[in-house]
XYZ file of C-alpha atoms in Angstrom:
464
model
C 29.241 -22.410 5.077
C 28.428 -18.733 5.053
C 25.762 -17.606 2.587
C 27.510 -15.444 -0.070
C 24.490 -13.132 -0.088
C 25.139 -12.221 3.544
C 28.087 -9.880 3.917
C 28.257 -9.717 7.713
C 29.693 -6.653 9.395
C 31.748 -5.713 6.335
C 28.541 -5.065 4.408
C 26.992 -3.041 7.225
C 29.962 -0.666 7.266
C 28.418 0.933 4.175
C 25.006 1.205 5.833
C 26.084 3.135 8.937
C 27.494 6.210 7.132
C 24.562 6.165 4.709
C 22.088 6.206 7.597
C 24.048 8.943 9.367
C 24.155 11.111 6.233
C 20.467 10.512 5.541
C 19.616 11.658 9.049
C 21.859 14.709 8.716
C 19.650 15.830 5.847
C 16.439 14.677 7.509
C 17.070 16.392 10.838
C 18.368 19.568 9.208
C 15.202 19.652 7.128
C 13.009 18.705 10.083
C 14.516 21.276 12.434
C 14.272 24.053 9.852
C 10.881 23.136 8.403
C 8.751 25.099 10.862
C 10.925 28.187 10.337
C 10.932 27.728 6.557
C 7.152 27.370 6.423
C 6.692 30.323 8.775
C 9.123 32.845 7.311
C 9.595 31.783 3.680
C 6.257 30.202 2.782
C 4.451 32.758 5.015
C 2.107 30.445 6.915
C 0.894 31.619 10.333
C 2.158 30.060 13.590
C -0.452 27.335 13.864
C -0.327 26.631 10.129
C 3.443 26.278 10.135
C 3.286 23.979 13.172
C 0.544 21.735 11.774
C 2.159 21.629 8.324
C 5.421 20.528 9.914
C 3.850 17.858 12.119
C 1.689 16.591 9.247
C 4.830 16.314 7.120
C 6.701 14.436 9.855
C 3.757 12.177 10.606
C 3.439 11.343 6.921
C 7.171 10.691 6.652
C 7.120 8.165 9.474
C 3.888 6.643 8.167
C 5.492 6.117 4.755
C 8.083 3.822 6.328
C 5.356 1.187 6.071
C 5.313 1.722 2.297
C 9.059 1.145 2.094
C 8.838 -1.974 4.215
C 5.882 -3.293 2.215
C 7.541 -2.741 -1.172
C 10.869 -4.229 -0.065
C 9.106 -7.297 1.306
C 6.720 -7.753 -1.619
C 7.888 -6.356 -4.939
C 11.586 -5.467 -4.796
C 14.735 -6.431 -2.951
C 15.654 -4.281 0.026
C 18.741 -2.972 -1.738
C 16.794 -1.899 -4.827
C 14.091 -0.363 -2.632
C 16.708 1.669 -0.773
C 18.248 2.869 -4.038
C 14.862 3.790 -5.537
C 13.626 5.733 -2.534
C 17.041 7.326 -2.107
C 16.722 8.748 -5.625
C 13.191 9.979 -4.832
C 14.403 11.676 -1.648
C 17.292 13.308 -3.514
C 14.873 14.669 -6.147
C 12.707 16.122 -3.381
C 15.686 17.853 -1.788
C 16.700 19.299 -5.157
C 13.227 20.805 -5.678
C 13.233 22.122 -2.111
C 16.630 23.773 -2.649
C 15.486 25.371 -5.911
C 12.364 26.887 -4.337
C 14.194 28.107 -1.246
C 16.895 29.735 -3.410
C 14.798 31.572 -6.009
C 12.535 34.256 -4.527
C 10.295 34.201 -7.610
C 9.179 30.701 -6.603
C 8.208 31.847 -3.087
C 4.883 33.462 -2.096
C 4.559 37.094 -1.063
C 3.409 38.079 2.428
C -0.376 38.488 2.468
C -1.293 38.629 6.167
C -3.503 35.525 5.928
C -3.102 32.092 7.475
C -1.631 30.823 4.191
C -0.212 32.838 1.309
C 0.855 30.028 -0.996
C -1.221 29.121 -4.064
C -0.966 27.753 -7.578
C 2.290 26.433 -8.976
C 4.241 27.694 -5.947
C 2.068 25.572 -3.674
C 2.401 22.621 -6.050
C 6.194 22.902 -6.024
C 6.305 23.211 -2.220
C 4.048 20.245 -1.477
C 5.632 18.138 -4.214
C 9.131 18.738 -2.839
C 8.311 17.901 0.784
C 6.147 15.002 -0.403
C 9.032 13.490 -2.352
C 11.405 14.008 0.583
C 8.902 12.353 2.921
C 8.229 9.464 0.541
C 11.910 8.865 -0.154
C 12.979 9.155 3.473
C 10.120 6.966 4.663
C 10.945 4.312 2.085
C 14.595 4.238 3.126
C 13.745 3.930 6.819
C 11.363 1.107 6.033
C 13.886 -0.982 4.116
C 17.403 -0.193 5.359
C 17.119 -1.691 8.889
C 16.058 -5.035 7.457
C 18.711 -4.762 4.731
C 21.391 -4.487 7.406
C 19.981 -7.279 9.545
C 19.813 -9.523 6.476
C 23.609 -9.503 6.371
C 23.586 -11.991 9.267
C 22.311 -15.568 9.252
C 19.396 -15.686 11.686
C 19.491 -19.496 11.755
C 23.095 -19.466 12.955
C 23.175 -18.958 16.768
C 26.619 -17.359 16.533
C 25.509 -14.784 13.964
C 22.043 -14.257 15.414
C 23.451 -12.316 18.364
C 25.179 -9.934 15.971
C 21.800 -8.694 14.746
C 21.223 -6.901 18.054
C 24.723 -5.443 17.786
C 23.908 -4.187 14.302
C 20.783 -2.423 15.531
C 22.749 -0.795 18.358
C 25.252 0.618 15.872
C 22.406 1.472 13.532
C 20.776 3.556 16.274
C 24.124 5.192 16.986
C 24.400 6.151 13.309
C 20.953 7.731 13.499
C 21.902 9.571 16.683
C 25.110 10.895 15.127
C 23.146 12.085 12.123
C 20.636 13.754 14.440
C 23.418 15.416 16.421
C 25.194 17.052 13.497
C 22.154 17.637 11.342
C 21.104 20.961 12.900
C 21.675 23.663 10.262
C 23.322 27.085 10.415
C 25.887 28.359 12.901
C 26.273 25.584 15.428
C 24.302 26.315 18.619
C 26.043 23.345 20.227
C 29.363 25.103 19.665
C 28.033 28.232 21.371
C 26.895 26.152 24.341
C 30.294 24.453 24.504
C 32.045 27.836 24.410
C 30.049 29.032 27.422
C 30.893 25.901 29.415
C 34.592 25.972 28.493
C 35.027 29.673 29.287
C 33.140 29.245 32.579
C 35.583 26.530 33.639
C 38.590 28.600 32.519
C 37.354 31.605 34.537
C 36.362 29.714 37.670
C 38.805 31.670 39.818
C 37.653 35.079 38.584
C 35.174 37.071 40.671
C 31.926 37.992 38.935
C 31.471 41.799 38.695
C 28.186 43.701 38.529
C 25.885 42.699 35.694
C 26.468 45.970 33.813
C 30.204 45.152 33.654
C 29.724 41.805 31.930
C 30.798 41.443 28.314
C 28.054 42.506 25.870
C 29.355 44.607 22.949
C 26.524 46.638 21.399
C 28.158 46.711 17.981
C 28.045 42.938 17.682
C 27.565 42.235 13.979
C 24.809 39.692 14.366
C 22.581 41.714 16.680
C 20.473 42.722 13.690
C 19.781 39.050 13.005
C 18.986 38.051 16.552
C 18.134 39.622 19.872
C 19.860 40.877 22.981
C 18.773 38.889 26.017
C 18.909 40.797 29.318
C 20.871 39.396 32.245
C 18.887 37.179 34.615
C 20.970 35.504 37.362
C 24.593 34.688 38.132
C 24.532 31.115 36.845
C 27.388 30.687 34.298
C 28.149 34.438 34.454
C 31.889 33.791 34.662
C 31.790 33.004 30.959
C 30.902 36.680 30.323
C 33.868 38.064 32.290
C 36.807 39.275 30.179
C 40.048 38.870 32.175
C 42.163 42.007 32.489
C 44.755 42.463 29.764
C 43.178 39.959 27.377
C 41.547 40.605 24.029
C 38.071 39.291 23.377
C 37.860 35.962 21.567
C 35.291 33.185 21.173
C 37.099 30.874 23.591
C 38.105 33.655 26.011
C 34.829 35.402 26.741
C 31.166 34.987 25.801
C 28.524 37.650 25.382
C 25.804 37.974 28.021
C 23.241 37.016 25.370
C 25.166 33.827 24.590
C 25.306 32.929 28.295
C 21.591 33.644 28.687
C 20.855 31.338 25.747
C 22.484 28.475 27.627
C 20.507 29.380 30.764
C 17.259 29.219 28.789
C 18.169 25.806 27.371
C 18.993 24.626 30.891
C 15.544 25.676 32.108
C 13.994 23.557 29.356
C 15.633 20.369 30.596
C 12.877 19.349 33.086
C 10.306 19.360 30.268
C 12.651 17.337 28.074
C 13.283 14.806 30.841
C 9.563 14.370 31.542
C 8.846 13.523 27.915
C 11.673 10.988 27.804
C 9.683 8.916 30.296
C 6.591 9.251 28.148
C 8.334 8.101 24.996
C 9.743 5.166 26.938
C 6.148 3.940 26.777
C 6.410 4.193 22.999
C 9.504 2.013 23.064
C 7.560 -0.588 25.047
C 4.762 -0.531 22.488
C 7.257 -1.009 19.675
C 8.843 -4.021 21.334
C 6.860 -5.881 23.999
C 3.419 -5.287 22.486
C 4.614 -6.453 19.077
C 5.972 -9.555 20.763
C 2.573 -10.028 22.414
C 0.966 -9.904 19.005
C 2.950 -12.896 17.785
C 1.187 -15.171 20.292
C -2.306 -13.728 19.828
C -4.987 -14.466 17.244
C -3.873 -12.452 14.222
C -6.997 -13.166 12.149
C -9.382 -10.203 12.055
C -12.477 -10.799 9.890
C -10.593 -13.353 7.829
C -7.525 -11.204 7.287
C -4.211 -12.179 8.834
C -2.637 -9.049 10.304
C 1.164 -9.061 10.773
C 1.926 -8.162 14.414
C 4.685 -5.825 13.268
C 2.072 -3.624 11.571
C 0.317 -2.830 14.863
C 2.558 0.218 15.624
C 0.910 1.895 12.621
C -2.239 2.335 14.748
C -0.977 5.412 16.668
C 0.039 7.028 13.381
C -3.372 6.346 11.876
C -5.109 7.800 14.923
C -2.874 10.869 14.756
C -3.637 11.284 11.059
C -7.372 11.095 11.731
C -7.543 13.052 14.972
C -5.281 16.005 14.140
C -7.817 17.460 11.656
C -10.682 16.698 14.060
C -8.823 18.378 16.911
C -7.880 21.386 14.785
C -11.288 22.009 13.218
C -13.695 20.738 15.897
C -12.178 20.830 19.379
C -9.940 23.898 19.106
C -12.785 26.347 18.284
C -14.874 25.017 21.174
C -11.991 25.007 23.666
C -10.908 28.462 22.490
C -14.297 29.863 23.519
C -14.076 28.159 26.906
C -10.470 28.985 27.796
C -10.040 32.234 25.898
C -6.597 31.072 24.797
C -5.821 31.579 21.072
C -4.533 27.994 20.806
C -7.308 26.569 23.016
C -4.791 25.300 25.592
C -1.161 26.194 26.272
C 1.703 24.122 24.935
C 2.588 22.834 28.404
C -1.030 21.822 29.004
C -0.869 19.818 25.786
C 2.280 18.103 27.033
C 0.566 17.418 30.365
C -2.439 15.823 28.663
C -0.085 13.632 26.658
C 1.802 12.504 29.763
C -1.430 11.537 31.541
C -2.743 9.644 28.520
C 0.540 7.777 28.078
C 0.318 6.568 31.687
C -3.265 5.440 31.065
C -2.183 3.567 27.926
C 0.393 1.622 29.932
C -2.235 0.728 32.538
C -4.556 -0.572 29.828
C -1.664 -2.510 28.276
C -1.157 -4.297 31.604
C -4.872 -5.124 31.889
C -4.941 -6.554 28.367
C -1.942 -8.768 29.136
C -3.783 -10.080 32.230
C -6.809 -10.858 30.056
C -4.629 -12.564 27.434
C -3.065 -14.858 30.017
C -6.425 -15.596 31.659
C -8.008 -16.661 28.368
C -4.967 -18.759 27.471
C -4.548 -20.568 30.802
C -8.234 -21.028 31.700
C -9.905 -21.431 28.305
C -6.970 -22.404 26.074
C -7.967 -19.556 23.795
C -5.954 -16.819 22.145
C -7.542 -13.374 22.222
C -7.618 -11.231 19.121
C -4.724 -9.011 18.128
C -7.318 -6.231 17.956
C -7.149 -5.868 21.756
C -3.734 -4.260 21.411
C -5.278 -1.413 19.443
C -6.813 0.102 22.591
C -3.615 1.178 24.294
C -1.978 1.904 20.950
C -4.834 4.263 20.088
C -4.651 6.060 23.433
C -0.921 6.506 23.046
C -1.505 7.861 19.545
C -3.754 10.541 21.054
C -1.127 11.202 23.741
C 1.553 11.604 21.097
C -0.662 13.990 19.130
C -0.933 16.276 22.150
C 2.651 15.964 23.308
C 4.483 16.216 19.996
C 2.874 19.476 18.907
C 3.014 20.869 22.443
C 6.718 20.101 22.687
C 7.576 21.624 19.326
C 5.596 24.748 20.185
C 7.190 24.982 23.629
C 10.758 24.516 22.426
C 10.231 26.923 19.544
C 8.545 29.710 21.500
C 10.704 29.532 24.614
C 14.042 29.288 22.808
C 16.181 32.307 21.910
C 16.066 33.235 18.234
C 19.517 31.871 17.432
C 18.794 28.454 18.951
C 15.302 27.631 17.752
C 16.472 24.938 15.353
C 18.471 23.233 18.103
C 15.641 23.674 20.567
C 12.965 22.133 18.347
C 15.301 19.199 17.729
C 15.010 18.445 21.475
C 11.638 16.917 20.594
C 13.455 14.162 18.734
C 16.279 14.020 21.239
C 13.779 12.772 23.817
C 12.871 9.972 21.400
C 16.525 9.027 21.096
C 17.029 8.952 24.861
C 13.856 6.965 25.474
C 15.196 3.895 23.664
C 18.352 3.856 25.756
C 16.271 4.313 28.915
C 13.939 1.516 27.865
C 16.887 -0.846 27.433
C 18.170 0.134 30.869
C 14.719 -0.439 32.418
C 14.445 -3.936 30.971
C 17.904 -4.936 32.199
C 17.337 -3.387 35.629
C 13.914 -4.976 36.128
C 15.264 -8.380 35.119
C 18.214 -7.982 37.475
C 16.062 -7.033 40.473
C 13.167 -9.446 39.925
C 15.484 -12.407 39.283
C 16.666 -12.007 42.876
C 13.202 -11.496 44.388
C 11.088 -14.161 42.666
C 10.979 -17.767 43.861
C 11.849 -19.070 40.415
C 14.908 -16.763 40.312
C 13.734 -15.704 36.873
C 13.283 -12.096 35.828
C 9.900 -10.728 34.762
C 11.045 -10.338 31.157
C 13.571 -13.154 30.983
C 13.483 -16.051 28.559
C 11.717 -16.667 25.267
C 8.180 -17.580 26.389
C 6.014 -14.542 27.138
C 3.415 -16.796 28.736
C 5.882 -17.495 31.548
C 6.916 -13.855 31.920
C 5.213 -10.990 33.759
C 4.862 -8.247 31.191
C 1.662 -7.125 32.937
C 3.651 -6.255 36.089
C 6.335 -4.471 34.094
């Protein structure tokens, strides 16, 4: 008989739109935060970047608080409602300060111009948003999964289905959460008009459509023509009046070209964050069959992914106040190293973390098979810590790259690419696991894939 406390898919139908709407607000806030801190709160470039990343890091770290409270003191539903109210209060304070100029600091030409009650209101608002959002993300996934009976084999498989739809809800929220005039619509207009004009010859660059009296020029910038890629979108057919779906400005076409040139960087980081997906899944599974007692304390394996966040929290101030001044003197660069160099360092470190993860799995199996001993869960912290350092370099480098290289009108969309790579990495990770199992099941003597089955001791995670 079905447990009346478990609502099945009917109950989760309320969770999906809630998650999507929560992420609409979160991503809109996240994508605009660096611009808000820079132009409204009048921080400098590095201050606005570090404030934004500190806020995001804290938000994701606070998911542990939500999970802890929902598991220990309150039900998951009540936890979600409580933190939802906290998040809503934070958004209300943020809206009030962003609307009333008297609550905003004046430009002072320093690294930070915000003090007193204005600073208190600013940090309180983003703190409440971070706390509320983190609490929701820590409790809602488990709340949805609880709607299925894990002991029932028929319902157990639906849990994975729920998480797939849950991720889709997050992705939808991410997709439509970018604020302001939709950059995605401008990109779509360029592609549609290019296809419609595919038979039209491209004239000289000075004959392409770029009206100088365009009403939004004062709010943006005119981008000069570069090459002929997508130029047909800027050709106005003879006898037709200009319209959004008939012709695009040269600047609009150039915006799409710039975004296209960013794609290789985006694709490279997707592979890096695929390592993160492995740490969040396979390494946690490793932890369940390791010695979880550390100095008398039993550490839940699921808490291990907090290690990269802790390292980021500790190392970001050290990097900012200790390493940057030294590196700045050596390199002569105002930010010590360029944003792409930061991304490069992160990519190298992520590869190293995966190598160490493989070595630790070899050691775990050796101790188990030869000495019948389980190694400590603490061993997992090595590659987690290295990936935390990698993420510290890459995340800030990516945000800086996408912000600085993007045209003015697409900076919110561009900075959201940082999180788009995270979204793609989970899909890619799933594809990797299925592909590796498919190939290795045909090559191994046992006809069993490297990651197949329920016993990790019989699998080959170290080779993966």
